[in-house]
CSV table of N, CA and C in Angstrom, one decimal:
chain,number,residue,atom,x,y,z
A,17,ARG,N,39.6,-70.4,-42.5
A,17,ARG,CA,41.3,-70.9,-43.6
A,17,ARG,C,41.2,-72.6,-42.8
A,18,ASP,N,42.0,-72.2,-41.8
A,18,ASP,CA,42.2,-74.1,-40.8
A,18,ASP,C,41.6,-74.7,-41.3
A,19,VAL,N,40.6,-74.5,-41.9
A,19,VAL,CA,39.8,-76.3,-42.0
A,19,VAL,C,40.5,-76.6,-43.9
A,20,GLU,N,40.4,-76.1,-43.9
A,20,GLU,CA,41.7,-76.0,-45.9
A,20,GLU,C,42.5,-76.3,-45.6
A,21,ARG,N,43.6,-75.8,-44.7
A,21,ARG,CA,45.4,-76.0,-44.6
A,21,ARG,C,44.9,-77.0,-43.8
A,22,SER,N,44.2,-77.4,-42.9
A,22,SER,CA,44.3,-79.9,-42.4
A,22,SER,C,44.2,-80.2,-43.0
A,23,ARG,N,42.8,-79.7,-44.3
A,23,ARG,CA,42.9,-80.4,-45.6
A,23,ARG,C,44.3,-81.4,-46.1
A,24,GLY,N,44.9,-79.6,-46.8
A,24,GLY,CA,45.6,-79.7,-47.3
A,24,GLY,C,47.0,-80.3,-46.8
A,25,LEU,N,47.5,-80.0,-45.7
A,25,LEU,CA,48.1,-80.6,-44.9
A,25,LEU,C,47.8,-82.1,-44.9
A,26,GLY,N,46.7,-83.1,-44.5
A,26,GLY,CA,46.4,-84.1,-44.4
A,26,GLY,C,46.4,-84.5,-45.5
A,27,ASP,N,46.2,-84.5,-47.3
A,27,ASP,CA,46.6,-84.8,-47.6
A,27,ASP,C,47.9,-85.1,-48.3
A,28,VAL,N,48.7,-84.5,-47.8
A,28,VAL,CA,50.0,-84.3,-48.3
A,28,VAL,C,50.5,-85.5,-46.8
A,29,TYR,N,50.3,-85.4,-46.2
A,29,TYR,CA,50.6,-86.3,-45.5
A,29,TYR,C,50.4,-88.6,-45.9
A,30,LYS,N,48.8,-88.2,-46.8
A,30,LYS,CA,47.9,-89.1,-46.5
A,30,LYS,C,49.7,-90.4,-47.3
A,31,ARG,N,49.3,-88.9,-49.3
A,31,ARG,CA,50.9,-89.0,-49.7
A,31,ARG,C,52.1,-89.7,-49.7
A,32,GLN,N,52.9,-89.0,-48.2
A,32,GLN,CA,53.8,-89.5,-47.7
A,32,GLN,C,54.0,-91.1,-46.7
A,33,CYS,N,52.2,-91.0,-46.3
A,33,CYS,CA,52.8,-92.1,-45.8
A,33,CYS,C,52.8,-93.0,-46.8
A,34,MET,N,52.6,-93.1,-47.4
A,34,MET,CA,52.7,-94.7,-48.4
A,34,MET,C,53.9,-94.7,-49.2
A,35,ASP,N,54.6,-93.6,-49.3
A,35,ASP,CA,56.3,-94.1,-49.9
A,35,ASP,C,56.6,-92.9,-50.1
A,36,TYR,N,57.5,-92.5,-49.8
A,36,TYR,CA,58.5,-91.9,-50.0
A,36,TYR,C,58.2,-91.5,-51.7
A,37,ALA,N,58.0,-89.9,-51.2
A,37,ALA,CA,57.9,-89.5,-52.8
A,37,ALA,C,57.6,-88.0,-53.4
A,38,HIS,N,58.4,-87.3,-54.8
A,38,HIS,CA,57.9,-86.1,-54.7
A,38,HIS,C,57.1,-85.8,-54.2
A,39,VAL,N,56.3,-84.6,-53.6
A,39,VAL,CA,54.7,-84.1,-53.8
A,39,VAL,C,54.4,-82.6,-54.5
A,40,GLU,N,53.8,-83.1,-55.3
A,40,GLU,CA,53.3,-81.4,-56.5
A,40,GLU,C,53.7,-80.7,-55.4
A,41,LEU,N,53.3,-79.8,-55.2
A,41,LEU,CA,52.9,-78.8,-54.1
A,41,LEU,C,51.3,-77.8,-54.6
A,42,GLY,N,52.6,-77.0,-56.6
A,42,GLY,CA,51.1,-76.2,-56.5
A,42,GLY,C,49.4,-76.5,-56.9
A,43,SER,N,49.4,-77.8,-57.5
A,43,SER,CA,48.3,-77.6,-57.5
A,43,SER,C,47.4,-77.7,-56.5
A,44,MET,N,48.3,-77.9,-54.9
A,44,MET,CA,47.4,-78.4,-54.0
A,44,MET,C,47.5,-76.7,-53.8
A,45,PHE,N,48.1,-76.3,-53.5
A,45,PHE,CA,47.9,-74.3,-52.9
A,45,PHE,C,46.9,-74.0,-54.2
A,46,HIS,N,46.8,-74.2,-55.2
A,46,HIS,CA,46.3,-73.9,-55.7
A,46,HIS,C,44.6,-74.1,-55.7
A,47,ASP,N,44.3,-75.2,-54.9
A,47,ASP,CA,42.5,-75.0,-54.4
A,47,ASP,C,42.5,-74.9,-53.5
A,48,LEU,N,44.3,-75.0,-52.9
A,48,LEU,CA,43.9,-74.5,-51.2
A,48,LEU,C,42.6,-72.7,-51.2
A,49,THR,N,43.6,-72.4,-52.1
A,49,THR,CA,43.9,-70.4,-52.2
A,49,THR,C,42.0,-70.6,-53.1
A,50,TYR,N,41.6,-71.2,-53.9
A,50,TYR,CA,40.4,-71.1,-54.3
A,50,TYR,C,39.9,-71.5,-52.7
A,51,ASN,N,40.1,-72.3,-52.6
A,51,ASN,CA,38.4,-72.9,-51.4
A,51,ASN,C,37.9,-71.4,-50.2
A,52,ASN,N,39.7,-71.0,-50.3
A,52,ASN,CA,39.5,-70.0,-49.2
A,52,ASN,C,38.8,-69.3,-49.3
A,53,MET,N,38.5,-69.0,-51.2
A,53,MET,CA,38.0,-67.2,-51.4
A,53,MET,C,36.9,-68.5,-51.4
A,54,MET,N,36.4,-68.8,-52.1
A,54,MET,CA,35.4,-69.4,-51.9
A,54,MET,C,34.8,-70.0,-51.0
A,55,ARG,N,36.0,-69.6,-50.6
A,55,ARG,CA,34.3,-70.4,-48.6
A,55,ARG,C,34.6,-68.8,-47.7
A,56,MET,N,35.3,-67.8,-48.1
A,56,MET,CA,35.0,-66.4,-47.7
A,56,MET,C,34.0,-65.7,-47.8
A,57,ILE,N,33.5,-66.2,-49.3
A,57,ILE,CA,32.4,-65.0,-50.5
A,57,ILE,C,31.3,-65.9,-49.9
A,58,SER,N,30.9,-67.6,-50.3
A,58,SER,CA,29.7,-68.1,-50.2
A,58,SER,C,29.9,-69.4,-49.0
A,59,GLY,N,30.8,-69.6,-48.6
A,59,GLY,CA,30.2,-70.4,-47.8
A,59,GLY,C,31.2,-72.2,-47.9
A,60,LYS,N,31.0,-72.3,-49.6
A,60,LYS,CA,31.9,-73.2,-50.5
A,60,LYS,C,33.3,-73.3,-50.3
A,61,ARG,N,33.0,-74.5,-50.9
A,61,ARG,CA,34.1,-75.8,-51.6
A,61,ARG,C,34.3,-75.8,-53.1
A,62,TYR,N,35.0,-75.3,-54.2
A,62,TYR,CA,35.4,-75.8,-55.6
A,62,TYR,C,36.1,-76.6,-56.4
A,63,TYR,N,36.3,-77.2,-55.4
A,63,TYR,CA,38.5,-77.7,-56.3
A,63,TYR,C,38.6,-78.5,-54.6
A,64,GLY,N,39.6,-79.2,-55.6
A,64,GLY,CA,39.5,-80.7,-53.7
A,64,GLY,C,39.1,-82.5,-54.6
A,65,ASP,N,39.2,-82.5,-53.4
A,65,ASP,CA,38.3,-83.9,-53.4
A,65,ASP,C,36.9,-83.9,-53.4
A,66,GLU,N,36.0,-84.5,-55.0
A,66,GLU,CA,34.8,-84.1,-55.0
A,66,GLU,C,33.8,-85.2,-53.9
A,67,SER,N,34.6,-85.3,-52.5
A,67,SER,CA,33.6,-86.4,-52.3
A,67,SER,C,33.2,-85.0,-50.6
A,68,GLN,N,34.2,-84.2,-50.5
A,68,GLN,CA,34.2,-82.8,-49.7
A,68,GLN,C,33.0,-82.2,-50.7
A,69,ILE,N,32.6,-81.5,-51.5
A,69,ILE,CA,31.9,-81.3,-52.7
A,69,ILE,C,30.6,-81.1,-51.9
A,70,LYS,N,30.0,-79.7,-51.6
A,70,LYS,CA,28.0,-79.9,-51.4
A,70,LYS,C,27.5,-80.2,-53.7
A,71,ASP,N,28.1,-79.2,-54.3
A,71,ASP,CA,27.5,-79.8,-55.7
A,71,ASP,C,28.6,-79.7,-56.5
A,72,VAL,N,28.4,-80.5,-56.7
A,72,VAL,CA,29.5,-81.2,-57.9
A,72,VAL,C,29.5,-79.6,-59.5
A,73,GLU,N,27.9,-80.0,-59.1
A,73,GLU,CA,27.6,-79.9,-60.7
A,73,GLU,C,27.7,-77.9,-60.9
A,74,GLU,N,27.4,-77.8,-60.2
A,74,GLU,CA,28.2,-76.1,-59.7
A,74,GLU,C,29.6,-75.9,-59.4
A,75,ALA,N,30.7,-76.4,-59.0
A,75,ALA,CA,31.6,-76.8,-59.1
A,75,ALA,C,32.3,-76.5,-60.7
A,76,LYS,N,32.1,-77.3,-60.9
A,76,LYS,CA,32.4,-77.8,-62.1
A,76,LYS,C,32.6,-77.1,-63.1
A,77,GLU,N,31.0,-76.2,-63.1
A,77,GLU,CA,30.7,-75.1,-63.8
A,77,GLU,C,31.9,-74.2,-63.9
A,78,PHE,N,32.2,-74.1,-62.5
A,78,PHE,CA,33.2,-72.4,-61.8
A,78,PHE,C,34.2,-73.4,-62.1
A,79,ARG,N,34.8,-74.3,-62.0
A,79,ARG,CA,36.5,-74.4,-63.0
A,79,ARG,C,36.8,-73.7,-64.1
A,80,GLU,N,35.7,-74.8,-64.6
A,80,GLU,CA,35.8,-74.4,-66.4
A,80,GLU,C,35.5,-72.9,-67.0
A,81,THR,N,34.9,-72.1,-66.2
A,81,THR,CA,35.1,-70.9,-66.2
A,81,THR,C,36.3,-70.3,-66.2
A,82,VAL,N,36.1,-70.3,-64.8
A,82,VAL,CA,37.5,-69.8,-64.5
A,82,VAL,C,39.5,-70.5,-65.3
A,83,ALA,N,39.0,-72.0,-65.7
A,83,ALA,CA,39.6,-72.3,-66.4
A,83,ALA,C,40.2,-71.0,-68.1
A,84,GLU,N,38.8,-71.0,-68.7
A,84,GLU,CA,38.1,-70.6,-69.7
A,84,GLU,C,38.7,-69.0,-69.5
A,85,MET,N,38.8,-68.4,-68.8
A,85,MET,CA,38.6,-66.4,-68.6
A,85,MET,C,40.7,-66.6,-68.6
A,86,LEU,N,40.7,-67.4,-67.6
A,86,LEU,CA,43.1,-67.7,-67.2
A,86,LEU,C,43.0,-68.1,-69.0
A,87,GLN,N,42.7,-69.2,-70.0
A,87,GLN,CA,42.8,-68.5,-71.4
A,87,GLN,C,42.7,-67.0,-71.9
A,88,LEU,N,42.3,-66.7,-71.8
A,88,LEU,CA,42.0,-65.4,-72.3
A,88,LEU,C,42.9,-64.3,-71.8
A,89,THR,N,43.3,-64.3,-70.0
A,89,THR,CA,43.5,-63.3,-69.9
A,89,THR,C,45.7,-63.8,-70.7
A,90,GLY,N,45.7,-61.8,-70.7
A,90,GLY,CA,46.7,-61.9,-71.6
A,90,GLY,C,47.0,-62.4,-72.8
A,91,VAL,N,45.9,-62.7,-73.0
A,91,VAL,CA,45.2,-62.5,-75.1
A,91,VAL,C,45.8,-61.8,-75.5
A,92,SER,N,46.6,-61.4,-77.2
A,92,SER,CA,46.7,-60.3,-77.4
A,92,SER,C,45.7,-59.7,-78.7
A,93,ASN,N,45.0,-58.8,-78.6
A,93,ASN,CA,43.2,-59.0,-79.3
A,93,ASN,C,44.0,-57.8,-80.3
A,94,LYS,N,44.3,-58.2,-82.1
A,94,LYS,CA,45.0,-57.7,-83.2
A,94,LYS,C,43.9,-56.9,-83.3
A,95,SER,N,43.1,-56.9,-82.9
A,95,SER,CA,41.5,-56.1,-83.1
A,95,SER,C,42.1,-54.5,-82.0
A,96,ASP,N,43.1,-55.5,-82.0
A,96,ASP,CA,43.3,-53.1,-80.9
A,96,ASP,C,44.0,-52.8,-81.2
A,97,TYR,N,45.0,-53.6,-82.6
A,97,TYR,CA,46.3,-51.8,-83.4
A,97,TYR,C,45.9,-52.7,-84.9
A,98,LEU,N,44.8,-53.5,-85.0
A,98,LEU,CA,43.7,-52.7,-86.0
A,98,LEU,C,41.9,-53.2,-86.1
A,99,PRO,N,41.5,-51.5,-86.6
A,99,PRO,CA,40.6,-52.1,-85.5
A,99,PRO,C,39.1,-52.0,-86.9
A,100,PHE,N,39.7,-52.2,-87.7
A,100,PHE,CA,38.6,-52.4,-88.8
A,100,PHE,C,38.3,-54.5,-88.6
A,101,LEU,N,39.2,-54.9,-88.3
A,101,LEU,CA,39.5,-56.6,-87.1
A,101,LEU,C,38.0,-56.3,-86.1
A,102,ARG,N,37.3,-55.9,-85.8
A,102,ARG,CA,36.4,-55.6,-85.4
A,102,ARG,C,35.1,-56.1,-85.0
A,103,TRP,N,34.9,-55.5,-86.4
A,103,TRP,CA,33.5,-55.6,-87.6
A,103,TRP,C,33.3,-57.4,-87.4
A,104,PHE,N,34.7,-58.3,-87.9
A,104,PHE,CA,34.8,-59.5,-88.1
A,104,PHE,C,34.9,-61.0,-86.8
A,105,ASP,N,35.4,-59.7,-85.6
A,105,ASP,CA,36.1,-60.5,-84.6
A,105,ASP,C,35.9,-61.7,-84.8
A,106,PHE,N,37.8,-61.4,-85.8
A,106,PHE,CA,39.0,-62.0,-86.1
A,106,PHE,C,39.2,-63.4,-85.6
A,107,GLN,N,38.9,-63.4,-83.6
A,107,GLN,CA,39.6,-64.0,-83.5
A,107,GLN,C,38.5,-65.3,-82.1
A,108,ASN,N,37.7,-64.2,-82.6
A,108,ASN,CA,36.0,-65.0,-81.2
A,108,ASN,C,36.2,-64.7,-79.3
A,109,LEU,N,37.2,-63.7,-79.7
A,109,LEU,CA,37.6,-63.2,-78.3
A,109,LEU,C,36.0,-62.7,-77.8
A,110,GLU,N,35.4,-61.8,-78.6
A,110,GLU,CA,34.5,-60.7,-78.0
A,110,GLU,C,32.8,-62.1,-77.8
A,111,LYS,N,32.8,-62.4,-78.5
A,111,LYS,CA,32.2,-64.6,-78.2
A,111,LYS,C,32.4,-65.1,-77.2
A,112,LYS,N,33.5,-65.0,-77.3
A,112,LYS,CA,33.7,-65.6,-75.9
A,112,LYS,C,33.7,-65.1,-74.9
A,113,LEU,N,33.8,-64.3,-74.1
A,113,LEU,CA,33.6,-63.0,-73.2
A,113,LEU,C,33.3,-62.4,-73.2
A,114,LYS,N,31.7,-63.3,-73.7
A,114,LYS,CA,30.2,-62.7,-73.6
A,114,LYS,C,30.2,-63.9,-72.7
A,115,SER,N,30.3,-65.6,-73.0
A,115,SER,CA,29.8,-66.7,-73.2
A,115,SER,C,30.0,-67.1,-71.6
A,116,ILE,N,31.3,-65.8,-71.2
A,116,ILE,CA,32.2,-66.2,-69.9
A,116,ILE,C,31.7,-65.4,-68.8
A,117,HIS,N,31.2,-64.1,-69.1
A,117,HIS,CA,30.2,-63.0,-69.0
A,117,HIS,C,29.1,-63.3,-68.1
A,118,LYS,N,28.6,-64.5,-69.5
A,118,LYS,CA,27.5,-64.7,-69.4
A,118,LYS,C,26.6,-66.0,-68.0
A,119,ARG,N,27.8,-66.6,-67.8
A,119,ARG,CA,27.8,-68.1,-67.4
A,119,ARG,C,28.2,-67.7,-65.6
A,120,PHE,N,29.1,-66.7,-65.7
A,120,PHE,CA,29.4,-65.7,-64.3
A,120,PHE,C,28.4,-65.3,-63.7
A,121,ASP,N,27.7,-64.2,-63.9
A,121,ASP,CA,26.8,-63.9,-63.7
A,121,ASP,C,24.7,-64.4,-63.8
A,122,THR,N,25.0,-65.8,-64.2
A,122,THR,CA,24.1,-66.9,-63.6
A,122,THR,C,24.6,-67.2,-62.4
A,123,PHE,N,26.3,-68.4,-62.7
A,123,PHE,CA,26.2,-68.9,-61.9
A,123,PHE,C,26.4,-67.0,-59.8
A,124,LEU,N,27.1,-66.1,-60.1
A,124,LEU,CA,27.0,-65.4,-59.0
A,124,LEU,C,25.2,-64.9,-58.3
A,125,ASP,N,24.4,-64.3,-59.6
A,125,ASP,CA,23.3,-64.4,-59.5
A,125,ASP,C,22.2,-65.6,-58.9
A,126,LYS,N,23.0,-66.5,-58.9
A,126,LYS,CA,22.6,-68.1,-58.2
A,126,LYS,C,23.0,-68.1,-56.5
A,127,LEU,N,24.0,-68.4,-56.1
A,127,LEU,CA,24.7,-67.9,-54.8
A,127,LEU,C,24.4,-66.9,-54.5
A,128,ILE,N,23.8,-65.3,-54.6
A,128,ILE,CA,23.0,-64.6,-54.3
A,128,ILE,C,21.1,-65.7,-53.6
A,129,HIS,N,20.8,-66.0,-54.8
A,129,HIS,CA,19.9,-66.0,-54.5
A,129,HIS,C,19.5,-67.0,-53.5
A,130,GLU,N,20.6,-67.9,-53.8
A,130,GLU,CA,20.7,-69.2,-52.7
A,130,GLU,C,21.1,-68.5,-51.2
A,131,GLN,N,21.7,-67.6,-51.1
A,131,GLN,CA,22.1,-66.8,-49.5
A,131,GLN,C,20.6,-66.1,-49.0
A,132,ARG,N,20.3,-65.7,-50.4
A,132,ARG,CA,19.7,-65.1,-49.5
A,132,ARG,C,18.2,-66.1,-48.8
A,133,SER,N,18.1,-66.7,-49.1
A,133,SER,CA,17.0,-67.9,-49.1
A,133,SER,C,17.2,-68.4,-48.0
A,134,LYS,N,18.1,-68.5,-47.7
A,134,LYS,CA,18.7,-69.2,-46.4
A,134,LYS,C,19.0,-67.1,-44.9
A,135,LYS,N,17.7,-66.6,-44.5
A,135,LYS,CA,17.8,-65.5,-44.6
A,135,LYS,C,18.1,-66.3,-42.8
A,136,LYS,N,17.7,-67.3,-42.5
A,136,LYS,CA,17.9,-67.0,-41.0
A,136,LYS,C,19.3,-68.1,-40.2
A,137,GLN,N,19.7,-68.8,-41.7
A,137,GLN,CA,20.7,-69.9,-41.4
A,137,GLN,C,21.9,-69.1,-41.8
A,138,ARG,N,22.3,-67.6,-41.9
A,138,ARG,CA,23.4,-67.7,-43.1
A,138,ARG,C,24.4,-67.5,-41.5
A,139,GLU,N,25.4,-67.4,-43.0
A,139,GLU,CA,26.3,-68.2,-42.4
A,139,GLU,C,27.4,-67.3,-42.2
A,140,ASN,N,29.2,-66.3,-41.7
A,140,ASN,CA,29.8,-65.1,-42.1
A,140,ASN,C,30.1,-65.7,-42.8
A,141,THR,N,29.8,-64.5,-44.2
A,141,THR,CA,30.5,-64.4,-45.3
A,141,THR,C,30.4,-63.1,-45.9
A,142,MET,N,31.1,-62.9,-47.4
A,142,MET,CA,30.9,-61.8,-47.2
A,142,MET,C,29.4,-61.8,-48.0
A,143,ILE,N,28.7,-62.9,-49.1
A,143,ILE,CA,27.8,-62.4,-49.1
A,143,ILE,C,26.8,-62.0,-48.6
A,144,ASP,N,26.6,-63.1,-47.4
A,144,ASP,CA,25.3,-63.0,-46.2
A,144,ASP,C,25.9,-61.7,-45.7
A,145,HIS,N,27.2,-60.9,-45.1
A,145,HIS,CA,27.4,-59.3,-44.7
A,145,HIS,C,26.4,-58.4,-45.5
A,146,LEU,N,27.2,-58.3,-47.1
A,146,LEU,CA,26.9,-57.7,-48.8
A,146,LEU,C,25.2,-57.3,-48.3
A,147,LEU,N,24.3,-58.5,-47.4
A,147,LEU,CA,22.6,-58.9,-47.9
A,147,LEU,C,22.8,-58.1,-47.7
A,148,ASN,N,23.2,-58.3,-45.9
A,148,ASN,CA,22.5,-57.9,-44.8
A,148,ASN,C,23.7,-56.4,-44.8
A,149,LEU,N,23.6,-55.7,-45.3
A,149,LEU,CA,24.4,-54.3,-46.0
A,149,LEU,C,23.0,-53.8,-46.9
A,150,GLN,N,22.0,-54.0,-47.5
A,150,GLN,CA,21.5,-54.8,-48.6
A,150,GLN,C,21.1,-54.5,-47.6
A,151,GLU,N,19.5,-54.7,-47.2
A,151,GLU,CA,19.0,-54.5,-46.1
A,151,GLU,C,18.9,-52.9,-46.1
A,152,SER,N,19.8,-52.7,-44.7
A,152,SER,CA,19.7,-51.5,-44.5
A,152,SER,C,20.0,-50.3,-46.1
A,153,GLN,N,20.1,-50.1,-46.6
A,153,GLN,CA,20.5,-49.4,-47.6
A,153,GLN,C,20.5,-50.0,-49.4
A,154,PRO,N,19.5,-50.5,-50.3
A,154,PRO,CA,19.0,-51.1,-50.7
A,154,PRO,C,19.8,-50.4,-52.2
A,155,GLU,N,19.7,-48.8,-51.9
A,155,GLU,CA,20.0,-48.1,-53.4
A,155,GLU,C,21.4,-48.1,-53.4
A,156,TYR,N,22.5,-48.4,-52.9
A,156,TYR,CA,23.5,-48.9,-53.0
A,156,TYR,C,24.2,-50.6,-52.6
A,157,TYR,N,23.7,-51.3,-52.0
A,157,TYR,CA,23.9,-52.4,-52.2
A,157,TYR,C,22.9,-53.1,-52.7
A,158,THR,N,22.8,-53.1,-54.7
A,158,THR,CA,22.8,-53.2,-55.5
A,158,THR,C,22.6,-54.5,-55.7
A,159,ASP,N,22.4,-55.5,-56.3
A,159,ASP,CA,22.7,-56.9,-56.6
A,159,ASP,C,23.8,-57.0,-57.5
A,160,LYS,N,23.7,-55.7,-58.6
A,160,LYS,CA,25.3,-55.5,-59.8
A,160,LYS,C,26.2,-55.2,-58.3
A,161,ILE,N,26.3,-54.6,-57.5
A,161,ILE,CA,26.8,-54.0,-56.9
A,161,ILE,C,28.1,-55.0,-55.8
A,162,ILE,N,27.1,-55.8,-55.0
A,162,ILE,CA,27.8,-57.2,-54.4
A,162,ILE,C,28.5,-58.1,-56.1
A,163,LYS,N,27.7,-58.5,-56.8
A,163,LYS,CA,28.3,-59.1,-58.5
A,163,LYS,C,29.5,-58.5,-58.3
A,164,GLY,N,29.9,-57.3,-58.7
A,164,GLY,CA,31.3,-56.3,-59.2
A,164,GLY,C,32.1,-57.0,-57.8
A,165,LEU,N,31.9,-56.9,-56.5
A,165,LEU,CA,32.4,-57.2,-55.1
A,165,LEU,C,33.0,-58.5,-55.7
A,166,ILE,N,32.1,-59.4,-55.4
A,166,ILE,CA,32.7,-61.1,-55.8
A,166,ILE,C,33.2,-61.5,-56.7
A,167,LEU,N,33.0,-60.5,-58.2
A,167,LEU,CA,34.2,-60.3,-59.2
A,167,LEU,C,35.4,-60.2,-58.5
A,168,VAL,N,35.6,-59.0,-58.1
A,168,VAL,CA,36.7,-58.5,-58.1
A,168,VAL,C,37.7,-59.2,-57.3
A,169,MET,N,37.3,-59.9,-56.3
A,169,MET,CA,37.6,-61.0,-55.2
A,169,MET,C,37.9,-62.0,-56.1
A,170,ILE,N,37.4,-63.0,-57.4
A,170,ILE,CA,38.1,-63.7,-57.9
A,170,ILE,C,38.7,-64.1,-59.1
A,171,PHE,N,38.9,-62.5,-59.7
A,171,PHE,CA,39.3,-62.2,-60.5
A,171,PHE,C,40.8,-62.2,-59.7
A,172,SER,N,40.9,-60.9,-59.3
A,172,SER,CA,41.8,-61.0,-57.9
A,172,SER,C,42.9,-62.3,-57.4
A,173,THR,N,41.8,-63.3,-57.5
A,173,THR,CA,42.7,-64.8,-56.5
A,173,THR,C,42.9,-64.9,-58.0
A,174,VAL,N,42.7,-65.0,-59.4
A,174,VAL,CA,42.9,-65.9,-61.0
A,174,VAL,C,44.7,-65.1,-61.4
A,175,PHE,N,44.5,-63.7,-61.1
A,175,PHE,CA,45.0,-63.2,-60.9
A,175,PHE,C,47.0,-63.1,-60.9
A,176,GLU,N,46.5,-63.7,-59.4
A,176,GLU,CA,47.2,-63.9,-57.9
A,176,GLU,C,47.9,-64.8,-58.6
A,177,ILE,N,46.8,-66.1,-59.0
A,177,ILE,CA,47.1,-67.8,-58.5
A,177,ILE,C,48.4,-67.7,-60.1
A,178,SER,N,47.5,-67.3,-61.3
A,178,SER,CA,48.8,-67.1,-62.4
A,178,SER,C,49.5,-66.5,-62.0
A,179,TYR,N,49.9,-64.9,-61.5
A,179,TYR,CA,51.4,-64.8,-61.4
A,179,TYR,C,52.1,-65.3,-60.7
A,180,ILE,N,52.0,-66.2,-59.6
A,180,ILE,CA,53.2,-67.1,-58.9
A,180,ILE,C,53.5,-68.0,-60.3
A,181,GLY,N,52.1,-68.4,-60.4
A,181,GLY,CA,52.8,-69.8,-60.8
A,181,GLY,C,54.0,-69.8,-62.5
A,182,LEU,N,53.5,-68.3,-62.9
A,182,LEU,CA,54.7,-68.0,-64.0
A,182,LEU,C,56.0,-68.2,-63.2
A,183,ASN,N,56.6,-67.0,-62.1
A,183,ASN,CA,57.8,-67.2,-61.1
A,183,ASN,C,58.3,-68.4,-60.4
């Protein structure tokens, strides 16, 4: 967290040194929050300066999936009120949600597999701790449980950021 905070403050300082100007902090706090969360989960950064991101394509995919998910939060599903519309997937919501689900599932499978393959050089991340627990209690800490816990962390951050953005 200190590293991400220092990076954010360094960016503000660089912008301020050039000239006195208004600094838009909303996007910087957004990046800081997501990077803190994802570094706790996987040890990786997905937002901010692309020169400091290890896998740019993976980061781009993550950002796009989160953005699509944010667009669907709070969408009123008309088929909840008119059940016969479910037969037609009137607003294409089911198709979009299945697509997001598949993308997140693939993304998380890749993260878990990547951390599992680093068995000897594991870091201090949530996935690593859960994989250690999986070794001692494989019947309880399945990959599905691990993915579910990660999604809870991601979704709670998404909803917290979107709530703060509204206020």
